[in-house]
Amino acid sequence: MALSRAERFVVLLLRLVSRACLALLGLLPAPAPSRAASPAPARAVPPPRSALLLLPARELAHRLRLRQVRGGEVGLCGLCVALGSRLVVRADRPAPRRCSQVKCIEVVEAYIERIREVNPLINAVVKDRFEEALQEARQVDQLLAEGRTDDSLEKYPFLGVPFTVKEAFSLHGMPNTSGLVKRRCVIAATDAIVVGRMKQAGAIPLGVTNCSELCMWFESSNKVYGRTNNPYNLQHIAGGSSGGEGSVLAAACSVIGVGSDVGGSIRMPAFFNGVFGHKPTTGVVPNDGQFPIAQGVRRSFLCTGPMCRYAEDLEPMLRVMAGPEVHKLKLDENVSLEKIKFFCMDHDGGSMFVYPVEKEILQAQKKVVEHLESDLGVQVQRVSIHKMKYSFQIWSAMMSSQDSDGTEAQCFTELLGDHGKPVWPLWELLKWLVGMSSHTLPAIALGLTEKVMKLSPSLNAKLVSMGKSLQTEMETLLGTDGVLLYPPHPTVAPRHHHPICMPFNFAYTAIFNVLGLPVTQCPLGLSSEGLPLGIQLVAASYNDRLTLAVARYLEEAFGGWVPPGKA
């Protein structure tokens, strides 16, 4: 589908405006976080020192269940014996040793100390609940001391494990603003369903993390909490909208976290921060309890999912989050990597809306292909899916389309008004230029873009039809045993404000939301600049187990998460 002259004009105009805005931003001071000190001159956060911060959630849960042997004698724990060989290989994890029982209070204290150490630099945790977390840790230790949890591994898979939650989700007693100034005083009275399920699984929430305004931009910065920084380089973005989660996980301030994704809001932060993130098959994990909540057709595009530092934690988190719907994913079925049909696509085909994929990202993907072929003996098939070139247009059209019952998606300008009068974006832009708007520039720009997209109903209808055709094509290609390798973004984590000049690059992740496909974001080490590299793993609907299995494999092959500040 060729771009019309009007579309080409809009693209060129937006690029000129974005570059002009970037020039203006260069003259303005960076927004100061409301509760964190000014960033230090350091390039990256210091590496974690406590060994407790370097254990996956699943290992932590096992270690917390260990009992000190009689008479205070210290013996080689079963977990160390079982995982010894792998722990020796992984330099960033503790080697097997003779260890006494790990207490939950020690784990929580270690994470609290780490947050206090680096949060003034990254501004990721925007509200903590440390006192409550310490009290809950003592309760866990008491339960374990009394021997009341011997058979509770299945019921409480994350007993005593600290976790963090994107501020857009309700966590009882915590703010729930989604970065909107008008909601500054909103305090959650209940837990979102997934948050409640994590707590019921024994996990202990440490606090809530920053996001972009109304979760609709890929830099986590707002007028309520300020800006979140990338722990590998504080001058670069942490991504959005789950940027606080990506940053807090990469900085070893948390080990698992709750995120949401309507255009890449789990996967972009996971990529930019070198951690794992999974966008499940649509409709498996409930979205209830977050703001803004999707309405109309967007209910089929918004996904809630796990974010974590270690691939082995993705599946148990997904089981807890999905609850009774987890049976749809058939996670208990064995996955044979040698029998997976691998496909590879290096870029979207050359859309004029997005930047070309950087060389180092392509090289990282090439290394994955070569490793799969040499180690597993598989043949990775290169594909060129023509419709992917129109990813941004398809996503935009489908996001603004009507539901099957004729219900229209809520306008972004209405969400900005938060049950009041819809915001007038042109007026807000004028106010922003003189420093009087309570909204961020990306939010205002999205309101303007939304108006433009509604000017051509016939074109939008064609794009929606193209999206449905692309969904069928992808499902047919991948089948029940296929995995697609695809770049997560055209660039590594950009510098602060620079996304304004590349506003449509999120199309590399967004397209899979409207297609409803499961995607796992997997880290692949660091670039020459010391910023994370990564890859998206895509499967057909309800085949999440395939991408999760490949993510575990690639973690072993390429090292997974790399602690920041090591160099």
PDB file of N, CA and C in Angstrom, residues 154-197:
ATOM      1  N   GLU A 154       3.606 -25.173  45.814  1.00  0.00           N
ATOM      2  CA  GLU A 154       2.688 -24.951  44.700  1.00  0.00           C
ATOM      3  C   GLU A 154       1.736 -23.795  44.989  1.00  0.00           C
ATOM      4  N   LYS A 155       1.299 -23.694  46.241  1.00  0.00           N
ATOM      5  CA  LYS A 155       0.346 -22.645  46.608  1.00  0.00           C
ATOM      6  C   LYS A 155       1.028 -21.292  46.758  1.00  0.00           C
ATOM      7  N   TYR A 156       2.247 -21.288  47.293  1.00  0.00           N
ATOM      8  CA  TYR A 156       2.985 -20.043  47.515  1.00  0.00           C
ATOM      9  C   TYR A 156       4.331 -20.096  46.791  1.00  0.00           C
ATOM     10  N   PRO A 157       4.333 -20.074  45.468  1.00  0.00           N
ATOM     11  CA  PRO A 157       5.595 -20.231  44.721  1.00  0.00           C
ATOM     12  C   PRO A 157       6.579 -19.088  44.919  1.00  0.00           C
ATOM     13  N   PHE A 158       6.100 -17.921  45.357  1.00  0.00           N
ATOM     14  CA  PHE A 158       6.985 -16.775  45.560  1.00  0.00           C
ATOM     15  C   PHE A 158       7.004 -16.324  47.018  1.00  0.00           C
ATOM     16  N   LEU A 159       6.848 -17.264  47.928  1.00  0.00           N
ATOM     17  CA  LEU A 159       6.794 -16.925  49.348  1.00  0.00           C
ATOM     18  C   LEU A 159       8.055 -16.185  49.784  1.00  0.00           C
ATOM     19  N   GLY A 160       7.863 -14.943  50.234  1.00  0.00           N
ATOM     20  CA  GLY A 160       8.963 -14.142  50.747  1.00  0.00           C
ATOM     21  C   GLY A 160       9.784 -13.412  49.714  1.00  0.00           C
ATOM     22  N   VAL A 161       9.422 -13.513  48.424  1.00  0.00           N
ATOM     23  CA  VAL A 161      10.201 -12.878  47.351  1.00  0.00           C
ATOM     24  C   VAL A 161       9.728 -11.434  47.151  1.00  0.00           C
ATOM     25  N   PRO A 162      10.625 -10.449  47.207  1.00  0.00           N
ATOM     26  CA  PRO A 162      10.231  -9.055  46.967  1.00  0.00           C
ATOM     27  C   PRO A 162       9.884  -8.825  45.492  1.00  0.00           C
ATOM     28  N   PHE A 163       8.933  -7.931  45.257  1.00  0.00           N
ATOM     29  CA  PHE A 163       8.623  -7.547  43.872  1.00  0.00           C
ATOM     30  C   PHE A 163       8.150  -6.108  43.842  1.00  0.00           C
ATOM     31  N   THR A 164       8.122  -5.533  42.655  1.00  0.00           N
ATOM     32  CA  THR A 164       7.665  -4.164  42.466  1.00  0.00           C
ATOM     33  C   THR A 164       6.531  -4.134  41.450  1.00  0.00           C
ATOM     34  N   VAL A 165       5.791  -3.021  41.436  1.00  0.00           N
ATOM     35  CA  VAL A 165       4.576  -2.916  40.629  1.00  0.00           C
ATOM     36  C   VAL A 165       4.559  -1.579  39.894  1.00  0.00           C
ATOM     37  N   LYS A 166       4.261  -1.615  38.630  1.00  0.00           N
ATOM     38  CA  LYS A 166       4.061  -0.391  37.852  1.00  0.00           C
ATOM     39  C   LYS A 166       2.968   0.454  38.499  1.00  0.00           C
ATOM     40  N   GLU A 167       3.211   1.744  38.650  1.00  0.00           N
ATOM     41  CA  GLU A 167       2.294   2.605  39.397  1.00  0.00           C
ATOM     42  C   GLU A 167       0.911   2.700  38.770  1.00  0.00           C
ATOM     43  N   ALA A 168       0.779   2.311  37.505  1.00  0.00           N
ATOM     44  CA  ALA A 168      -0.533   2.320  36.852  1.00  0.00           C
ATOM     45  C   ALA A 168      -1.465   1.260  37.431  1.00  0.00           C
ATOM     46  N   PHE A 169      -0.914   0.266  38.138  1.00  0.00           N
ATOM     47  CA  PHE A 169      -1.718  -0.774  38.768  1.00  0.00           C
ATOM     48  C   PHE A 169      -2.064  -0.385  40.205  1.00  0.00           C
ATOM     49  N   SER A 170      -3.240  -0.783  40.629  1.00  0.00           N
ATOM     50  CA  SER A 170      -3.645  -0.549  42.013  1.00  0.00           C
ATOM     51  C   SER A 170      -2.874  -1.478  42.939  1.00  0.00           C
ATOM     52  N   LEU A 171      -2.207  -0.895  43.915  1.00  0.00           N
ATOM     53  CA  LEU A 171      -1.577  -1.614  45.012  1.00  0.00           C
ATOM     54  C   LEU A 171      -2.054  -0.936  46.280  1.00  0.00           C
ATOM     55  N   HIS A 172      -2.774  -1.660  47.109  1.00  0.00           N
ATOM     56  CA  HIS A 172      -3.453  -1.080  48.267  1.00  0.00           C
ATOM     57  C   HIS A 172      -2.535  -0.147  49.061  1.00  0.00           C
ATOM     58  N   GLY A 173      -3.033   1.100  49.264  1.00  0.00           N
ATOM     59  CA  GLY A 173      -2.296   2.085  50.037  1.00  0.00           C
ATOM     60  C   GLY A 173      -1.278   2.877  49.255  1.00  0.00           C
ATOM     61  N   MET A 174      -1.088   2.550  47.978  1.00  0.00           N
ATOM     62  CA  MET A 174      -0.104   3.233  47.139  1.00  0.00           C
ATOM     63  C   MET A 174      -0.801   4.174  46.152  1.00  0.00           C
ATOM     64  N   PRO A 175      -0.103   5.199  45.671  1.00  0.00           N
ATOM     65  CA  PRO A 175      -0.691   6.090  44.665  1.00  0.00           C
ATOM     66  C   PRO A 175      -0.975   5.362  43.369  1.00  0.00           C
ATOM     67  N   ASN A 176      -1.950   5.873  42.619  1.00  0.00           N
ATOM     68  CA  ASN A 176      -2.353   5.255  41.358  1.00  0.00           C
ATOM     69  C   ASN A 176      -2.698   6.372  40.370  1.00  0.00           C
ATOM     70  N   THR A 177      -1.671   7.166  40.005  1.00  0.00           N
ATOM     71  CA  THR A 177      -1.883   8.356  39.184  1.00  0.00           C
ATOM     72  C   THR A 177      -1.646   8.115  37.702  1.00  0.00           C
ATOM     73  N   SER A 178      -0.812   7.143  37.354  1.00  0.00           N
ATOM     74  CA  SER A 178      -0.332   6.970  35.975  1.00  0.00           C
ATOM     75  C   SER A 178       0.289   8.261  35.443  1.00  0.00           C
ATOM     76  N   GLY A 179       0.919   9.004  36.330  1.00  0.00           N
ATOM     77  CA  GLY A 179       1.637  10.205  35.933  1.00  0.00           C
ATOM     78  C   GLY A 179       0.772  11.384  35.576  1.00  0.00           C
ATOM     79  N   LEU A 180      -0.530  11.327  35.890  1.00  0.00           N
ATOM     80  CA  LEU A 180      -1.456  12.407  35.555  1.00  0.00           C
ATOM     81  C   LEU A 180      -1.606  13.329  36.766  1.00  0.00           C
ATOM     82  N   VAL A 181      -1.307  14.608  36.577  1.00  0.00           N
ATOM     83  CA  VAL A 181      -1.334  15.567  37.684  1.00  0.00           C
ATOM     84  C   VAL A 181      -2.695  15.610  38.357  1.00  0.00           C
ATOM     85  N   LYS A 182      -3.762  15.486  37.582  1.00  0.00           N
ATOM     86  CA  LYS A 182      -5.110  15.558  38.155  1.00  0.00           C
ATOM     87  C   LYS A 182      -5.401  14.404  39.103  1.00  0.00           C
ATOM     88  N   ARG A 183      -4.599  13.336  39.046  1.00  0.00           N
ATOM     89  CA  ARG A 183      -4.802  12.181  39.919  1.00  0.00           C
ATOM     90  C   ARG A 183      -3.754  12.122  41.034  1.00  0.00           C
ATOM     91  N   ARG A 184      -3.094  13.216  41.281  1.00  0.00           N
ATOM     92  CA  ARG A 184      -1.993  13.240  42.243  1.00  0.00           C
ATOM     93  C   ARG A 184      -2.402  12.719  43.620  1.00  0.00           C
ATOM     94  N   CYS A 185      -3.655  12.917  43.998  1.00  0.00           N
ATOM     95  CA  CYS A 185      -4.116  12.536  45.340  1.00  0.00           C
ATOM     96  C   CYS A 185      -4.815  11.175  45.374  1.00  0.00           C
ATOM     97  N   VAL A 186      -4.837  10.453  44.253  1.00  0.00           N
ATOM     98  CA  VAL A 186      -5.529   9.168  44.198  1.00  0.00           C
ATOM     99  C   VAL A 186      -4.679   8.085  44.875  1.00  0.00           C
ATOM    100  N   ILE A 187      -5.256   7.418  45.867  1.00  0.00           N
ATOM    101  CA  ILE A 187      -4.607   6.318  46.566  1.00  0.00           C
ATOM    102  C   ILE A 187      -5.450   5.059  46.365  1.00  0.00           C
ATOM    103  N   ALA A 188      -4.798   3.979  45.981  1.00  0.00           N
ATOM    104  CA  ALA A 188      -5.520   2.739  45.711  1.00  0.00           C
ATOM    105  C   ALA A 188      -6.094   2.148  46.992  1.00  0.00           C
ATOM    106  N   ALA A 189      -7.363   1.791  46.923  1.00  0.00           N
ATOM    107  CA  ALA A 189      -8.033   1.177  48.079  1.00  0.00           C
ATOM    108  C   ALA A 189      -8.058  -0.342  47.978  1.00  0.00           C
ATOM    109  N   THR A 190      -7.714  -0.857  46.810  1.00  0.00           N
ATOM    110  CA  THR A 190      -7.707  -2.309  46.592  1.00  0.00           C
ATOM    111  C   THR A 190      -6.467  -2.673  45.773  1.00  0.00           C
ATOM    112  N   ASP A 191      -6.298  -3.961  45.514  1.00  0.00           N
ATOM    113  CA  ASP A 191      -5.226  -4.444  44.653  1.00  0.00           C
ATOM    114  C   ASP A 191      -5.781  -4.804  43.280  1.00  0.00           C
ATOM    115  N   ALA A 192      -5.029  -4.506  42.228  1.00  0.00           N
ATOM    116  CA  ALA A 192      -5.360  -5.038  40.911  1.00  0.00           C
ATOM    117  C   ALA A 192      -5.329  -6.568  40.994  1.00  0.00           C
ATOM    118  N   ILE A 193      -6.071  -7.236  40.116  1.00  0.00           N
ATOM    119  CA  ILE A 193      -6.171  -8.698  40.189  1.00  0.00           C
ATOM    120  C   ILE A 193      -4.796  -9.359  40.159  1.00  0.00           C
ATOM    121  N   VAL A 194      -3.927  -8.944  39.222  1.00  0.00           N
ATOM    122  CA  VAL A 194      -2.614  -9.593  39.126  1.00  0.00           C
ATOM    123  C   VAL A 194      -1.754  -9.289  40.340  1.00  0.00           C
ATOM    124  N   VAL A 195      -1.885  -8.085  40.880  1.00  0.00           N
ATOM    125  CA  VAL A 195      -1.128  -7.733  42.083  1.00  0.00           C
ATOM    126  C   VAL A 195      -1.596  -8.591  43.256  1.00  0.00           C
ATOM    127  N   GLY A 196      -2.912  -8.740  43.378  1.00  0.00           N
ATOM    128  CA  GLY A 196      -3.457  -9.590  44.426  1.00  0.00           C
ATOM    129  C   GLY A 196      -2.996 -11.027  44.290  1.00  0.00           C
ATOM    130  N   ARG A 197      -2.921 -11.515  43.065  1.00  0.00           N
ATOM    131  CA  ARG A 197      -2.486 -12.897  42.847  1.00  0.00           C
ATOM    132  C   ARG A 197      -1.016 -13.080  43.212  1.00  0.00           C
TER     133      ARG A 197
END
